[in-house]
Amino acid sequence: MVRGPAVPEGFSYAVVVKVDGCPLPAQVAERITEAYVDDSVHLPALVHLRFSDPHDRVLSTASIKIGAALEVAVQSSRPGPPEPLITATVTALEREIDARGQYTIVRGLDHRHKLQGATKVTSFTDQKVSDIATTVARAAGLTCKASSIGPIYPHVLQDGRSDWDFLCRLAADHGAVIAMEGTTLTFGQPTKAATAAGGPTEIDVADQVIHLRSTVTASGQVQDTEVHGWDPKAKQAVVGRAPAASTSAQLSQSPATLGRSGGTQLLSAPGLVSQAQAEARAKAEMAARAGGFAELDARLRGNPALHAGTAITLKGAGAAFDGMYALTAARHTFDAVNGYVTDVTVAAASERSGYGVVSAGNGAAATEHPAHRGLLPAIVTDLNDPEKHGRVRVKFPTLDDAEQSWWARVMQTGAGAKRGGVVLPEVNDEVLVAFADGDAQSPYVLGGLYNGKDQPLTGWPQTLNSRGQVIRRSFTSRTGMFIEMFEDEGGATLTIATKNSDQRLILTQSPQGGIELASTGPIDIKADGAIAIESKQKLSLAGMDVAIKANAGLTMEATGAAKLTGSTVAVEAQATATVKGNASAELSSSGQTVVRGSIVRIN
């Protein structure tokens, strides 16, 4: 068994391991050549046990297998029970054989690793992020203790991310951390350095520090942070502001004094639609930046009281560096060379632990926003916008075929105050969706897409001519009404028609021009004012029956000859009828002519 040397107080330490609640057999425990526990506020804690195992008996003797419960603690020579370092699950087994010998390595992660498996698409409505964290943790089989954090969000989409990446993003956006207390997941505000107490969390450089590097810097510090969102209801920006402040360290210098000349950090977050959301983001972003003003890396004599999130008091490092710090990482190492040592880190919100490197980016990168920087095809699922703003909901088949987005605004041509186009997609239409600042919580519908099933009315072959030129442009409604512009060498037409062209207006673009107005039913032309029909050439009216009626006077005039022809012609007046020729007048018939009246006067 690896033991640490006695510290100045006269105590020594030994690592204690249990598998499925049972202590390691003595013959296995004594073969531990190295053990370390790497704990971080950004990642699941890691335990690494290395056994000298020339006969490959460690795993079978200790009943160690993947999935077994693993507990690691530190037993001090002082009175009292072992002090726990980690409660984990065995997640990996390794075998090493080289010139130095044969070794078995057991690795485990705390219960946060259960969130790092499958990716999911699901949504949460009308919840705070702390409520969402509780729901996600319970679904993963974890108990959860969450502080009330953040405003209530009408809709949050987990967009094809693992539970871990999803919760890390929510935590980063609201300045929260995800930690473990034994087997309970906690989601809450980070530890404040000012809560540091005395006792084992008071670090005196003179007798506890092996080596130390402490930094206080104004580099990158700012006076305050502004986050600009957008409220589409009010058509105005929402701005959250946060002054420079950090709870990660309390020293003689502060982010507020160091950042006075740094100006304002401006951030765009178009997915935020309320003042509360913008302010929560501003505080989180400010805390993440300000946390970099003081950093600490130190190797200490072994101290099992130190964990990621522990608040410590540092003494003897110098006036500029003494003060209180909240640890972001702690690594407890037992080996034959150094005995028991504890490495601690205080750093800004980025992943710096050894496991962060091994995990290939599950740390700081996990706190970034979803990487939907491009576009996604989607299917429209709902048009009934409760706020009557013309928004739609969609689902993303490339992510999940069930979960819906939040209400998405639809791009309209020339949209403005009482002007512009209004064309909403129909349910089950395919559309193309973009995301404001890559945030899946803020989708925008850019337009509709044709596909193999949904084709334009006239089909694609009729759209181009043999030279590859576009000859047909059209717009068709759901019921088949359409507007079409046709342009080819033979002529060009603009057609406005109802379904099947039963009623149509065709404008011809050619040297001769032309307009055709056709209908399978009646055509009514009505006006409250005058109607004028004029032609510089021939004007024809034709019909099965033609009736011209004037409610008052009727005037028919020709500057040339006028002719009225019919198989029979009847001219009738309700009162007086006058036929008059200013030059001459002739009344004739090839047959009998009858002039009849009660009195007939000729000349």
XYZ file of C-alpha atoms in Angstrom, residues 20-359:
340
model
C -18.666 -2.691 -4.130
C -18.493 -1.691 -0.483
C -15.758 -4.185 0.441
C -12.167 -3.185 1.322
C -9.479 -4.460 -1.012
C -7.910 -7.699 0.188
C -4.602 -6.967 1.906
C -2.598 -8.796 -0.777
C -4.170 -6.542 -3.430
C -3.980 -3.267 -1.490
C -0.255 -3.694 -0.913
C 0.302 -3.904 -4.680
C -0.890 -0.344 -5.337
C 2.115 1.502 -6.755
C 0.288 4.692 -7.675
C -3.109 6.197 -6.995
C -4.568 9.576 -7.772
C -7.937 11.286 -7.699
C -8.397 14.205 -10.097
C -11.330 16.428 -9.154
C -12.541 19.418 -11.199
C -15.524 21.739 -11.254
C -15.645 21.261 -15.026
C -15.528 17.462 -15.367
C -16.464 14.215 -13.657
C -13.814 13.368 -11.064
C -11.344 10.643 -12.083
C -9.701 7.961 -9.947
C -6.639 6.074 -11.221
C -5.246 3.006 -9.440
C -2.063 1.281 -10.640
C -1.220 -2.192 -9.333
C 1.947 -4.242 -9.722
C 0.408 -7.444 -11.068
C 2.946 -9.896 -12.558
C 0.532 -12.823 -12.323
C -2.669 -11.049 -13.458
C -4.524 -11.752 -10.229
C -5.586 -8.325 -9.014
C -8.903 -8.098 -10.850
C -10.114 -11.572 -9.963
C -8.919 -11.454 -6.360
C -10.558 -8.080 -5.673
C -13.650 -8.753 -7.852
C -12.938 -5.613 -9.842
C -14.959 -5.246 -13.026
C -16.354 -2.465 -15.151
C -19.444 -1.074 -13.477
C -18.322 -1.925 -9.944
C -18.703 0.731 -7.253
C -15.362 2.232 -6.269
C -14.646 4.306 -3.161
C -11.325 5.950 -2.414
C -10.532 7.583 0.907
C -7.523 8.718 2.910
C -6.772 7.225 6.301
C -4.732 9.429 8.596
C -2.669 8.164 11.488
C -4.635 10.574 13.637
C -7.789 9.202 15.279
C -10.916 9.102 13.176
C -12.428 7.386 10.130
C -11.007 7.667 6.584
C -11.746 10.925 4.786
C -13.482 10.250 1.443
C -11.972 11.514 -1.799
C -14.346 10.056 -4.384
C -17.309 7.757 -4.868
C -17.024 6.414 -8.388
C -17.828 3.654 -10.839
C -15.169 1.544 -12.544
C -15.231 2.654 -16.176
C -11.967 1.280 -17.610
C -9.441 -1.502 -17.062
C -5.946 -1.486 -18.545
C -2.995 -3.850 -18.737
C 0.596 -2.630 -19.153
C 3.593 -4.867 -19.785
C 7.053 -3.404 -20.304
C 10.645 -3.767 -19.147
C 9.722 -2.508 -15.683
C 7.132 -5.206 -15.095
C 3.446 -6.014 -15.507
C 0.750 -3.686 -14.233
C -3.024 -3.565 -14.002
C -4.671 -0.146 -14.063
C -8.181 0.561 -12.837
C -9.887 3.832 -13.693
C -13.204 5.148 -12.527
C -15.345 8.262 -12.774
C -17.777 9.806 -10.341
C -21.479 9.588 -11.122
C -21.421 12.657 -13.349
C -20.067 10.407 -16.111
C -23.564 8.923 -16.449
C -24.521 12.164 -18.161
C -21.835 11.788 -20.836
C -23.320 8.917 -22.809
C -26.042 9.109 -25.421
C -27.008 12.291 -27.188
C -30.640 13.328 -26.976
C -33.218 15.614 -28.504
C -35.855 16.726 -26.042
C -37.453 19.972 -24.936
C -38.396 21.668 -21.691
C -41.147 24.264 -21.355
C -41.765 26.926 -18.711
C -38.896 25.883 -16.443
C -35.872 27.396 -14.754
C -32.509 25.897 -15.628
C -32.308 24.436 -12.123
C -35.590 22.600 -12.753
C -34.221 21.337 -16.059
C -31.063 20.092 -14.323
C -33.140 18.145 -11.823
C -35.203 16.541 -14.594
C -32.116 15.570 -16.601
C -30.307 14.149 -13.570
C -33.261 12.034 -12.509
C -33.647 10.675 -16.034
C -30.014 9.525 -15.793
C -30.726 7.737 -12.521
C -29.124 10.367 -10.277
C -30.475 12.163 -7.260
C -30.124 15.917 -7.626
C -29.935 18.910 -5.326
C -30.398 22.097 -7.356
C -30.493 25.697 -6.201
C -33.118 27.920 -7.793
C -31.254 29.500 -10.706
C -32.289 31.622 -13.652
C -35.542 33.037 -14.998
C -38.311 30.810 -16.311
C -37.713 29.969 -19.967
C -40.763 29.255 -22.162
C -38.828 26.670 -24.160
C -35.348 25.106 -24.021
C -34.263 22.518 -26.578
C -31.666 19.833 -25.899
C -30.556 19.617 -29.490
C -28.709 16.367 -30.022
C -26.291 16.884 -27.130
C -25.334 14.587 -24.305
C -26.892 15.401 -20.948
C -23.463 16.511 -19.731
C -22.813 18.928 -22.582
C -26.354 20.252 -22.274
C -26.136 20.871 -18.523
C -22.642 22.365 -18.846
C -23.981 24.893 -21.331
C -26.891 25.793 -19.060
C -24.513 26.096 -16.114
C -22.064 28.288 -18.030
C -24.844 30.591 -19.232
C -25.979 31.171 -15.654
C -22.695 31.057 -13.724
C -23.506 27.709 -12.110
C -21.410 24.588 -11.520
C -22.191 20.875 -11.569
C -20.664 18.920 -8.701
C -21.077 15.722 -6.707
C -21.719 15.342 -3.002
C -21.168 11.637 -2.559
C -23.726 10.136 -4.933
C -25.865 13.294 -5.204
C -25.508 15.648 -8.159
C -25.559 19.320 -7.229
C -26.397 22.190 -9.572
C -25.848 25.604 -8.086
C -23.735 28.696 -7.737
C -19.972 28.162 -7.333
C -18.369 28.331 -3.916
C -17.507 31.855 -2.835
C -13.896 32.325 -1.811
C -15.078 34.543 1.037
C -16.610 31.505 2.764
C -13.147 30.081 3.524
C -12.760 28.973 7.121
C -9.744 28.002 9.166
C -8.545 24.530 10.048
C -7.420 22.191 7.272
C -8.476 24.655 4.548
C -6.016 27.276 5.802
C -2.843 26.870 3.760
C 0.375 28.199 5.272
C 3.191 28.431 2.745
C 5.816 27.864 5.417
C 4.821 24.344 6.386
C 2.333 23.028 3.796
C 3.465 24.226 0.367
C 5.986 22.232 -1.680
C 5.890 24.667 -4.588
C 3.507 27.444 -5.619
C 2.821 29.799 -8.477
C 0.325 32.578 -7.883
C -0.679 35.254 -10.383
C -2.675 38.458 -10.195
C -3.238 40.120 -13.567
C -5.127 42.967 -15.176
C -4.713 41.385 -18.601
C -8.081 40.681 -20.168
C -10.009 42.356 -17.363
C -12.879 44.724 -18.191
C -14.917 47.291 -16.335
C -18.243 45.604 -16.989
C -20.111 43.312 -19.361
C -23.126 44.065 -21.525
C -25.177 41.336 -23.168
C -27.559 42.436 -25.910
C -30.599 40.298 -26.688
C -33.652 41.023 -28.823
C -37.321 41.203 -27.852
C -39.325 40.656 -31.072
C -42.605 41.537 -29.335
C -41.422 45.006 -28.422
C -39.125 45.277 -31.451
C -36.273 46.459 -29.263
C -33.026 45.286 -27.714
C -32.873 43.929 -24.176
C -29.607 44.729 -22.431
C -28.188 42.978 -19.388
C -25.295 44.590 -17.530
C -22.948 43.276 -14.867
C -20.063 45.144 -13.188
C -16.674 43.494 -12.791
C -16.812 41.042 -9.898
C -15.595 37.571 -9.035
C -16.250 35.163 -6.202
C -13.310 32.892 -7.119
C -10.749 34.903 -5.135
C -10.736 37.655 -2.539
C -7.412 39.490 -2.439
C -6.086 42.998 -1.905
C -6.709 43.596 -5.619
C -10.066 42.949 -7.302
C -11.458 42.695 -10.851
C -13.251 46.000 -10.283
C -9.981 47.891 -9.732
C -7.949 45.937 -12.281
C -10.577 46.338 -14.996
C -11.158 50.077 -14.749
C -9.219 50.782 -17.925
C -10.480 47.710 -19.756
C -13.704 49.201 -21.044
C -16.885 47.221 -21.597
C -17.181 43.671 -22.875
C -20.045 43.662 -25.408
C -21.692 40.366 -26.280
C -24.476 39.596 -28.738
C -27.061 37.002 -27.743
C -30.068 37.351 -30.067
C -31.678 34.259 -28.562
C -32.321 36.100 -25.289
C -35.724 37.782 -25.357
C -36.172 39.210 -21.850
C -34.341 41.520 -19.487
C -34.004 38.751 -16.897
C -32.376 36.411 -19.399
C -29.930 39.082 -20.550
C -28.963 39.986 -16.990
C -28.402 36.343 -16.028
C -26.116 35.861 -19.027
C -24.233 39.102 -18.314
C -23.480 38.039 -14.738
C -22.275 34.615 -15.888
C -20.063 36.026 -18.636
C -18.628 38.645 -16.294
C -17.851 36.061 -13.627
C -16.126 33.818 -16.173
C -13.887 36.655 -17.367
C -13.237 38.220 -13.973
C -12.297 34.843 -12.526
C -9.050 35.034 -14.485
C -7.712 37.969 -12.459
C -6.193 35.624 -9.855
C -4.754 32.194 -10.573
C -3.033 29.704 -8.357
C -1.152 26.459 -8.945
C 0.347 24.785 -5.922
C 1.617 21.429 -4.729
C 0.849 20.853 -1.090
C 1.542 18.178 1.424
C -1.360 15.762 1.238
C -4.596 17.295 2.473
C -7.805 15.237 2.036
C -9.952 18.221 3.047
C -9.291 19.909 -0.301
C -11.617 19.299 -3.244
C -12.731 21.182 -6.323
C -15.004 23.909 -4.988
C -13.347 24.108 -1.571
C -12.681 27.637 -0.306
C -9.179 28.049 1.145
C -7.189 30.747 2.892
C -3.613 31.238 1.686
C -1.027 32.707 4.067
C 2.626 33.557 3.600
C 2.653 33.894 -0.203
C 3.045 37.687 -0.152
C 0.790 40.655 0.444
C -0.517 40.720 -3.140
C -1.308 36.998 -3.130
C -2.473 36.182 0.378
C -6.203 35.876 0.660
C -9.086 33.525 0.017
C -9.511 31.343 -3.065
C -12.130 28.877 -4.329
C -10.430 25.820 -5.845
C -11.403 24.859 -9.380
C -9.397 21.601 -9.331
C -7.674 19.357 -6.818
C -5.546 16.283 -7.473
C -4.602 13.851 -4.715
C -1.632 11.660 -5.639
C -0.084 8.708 -3.821
C 3.143 7.204 -5.147
C 6.426 5.785 -3.935
C 8.422 8.892 -4.884
C 6.389 11.718 -3.380
C 4.207 9.875 -0.929
C 0.915 11.768 -0.615
C 0.653 15.219 -2.212
C -2.255 17.426 -3.212
C -2.090 19.671 -6.271
C -4.595 22.519 -6.326
C -5.627 24.942 -9.057
C -7.552 28.189 -9.122
C -8.215 29.335 -12.668
C -10.763 30.988 -14.918
C -13.622 28.949 -16.359
C -11.635 26.622 -18.596
C -10.590 23.008 -18.201
C -6.986 22.467 -17.106
C -7.025 19.107 -15.325
C -5.146 16.100 -16.647
C -8.402 14.366 -17.358
C -9.468 17.361 -19.436
C -6.682 16.488 -21.853
C -7.461 12.770 -21.831
C -11.171 13.383 -22.414
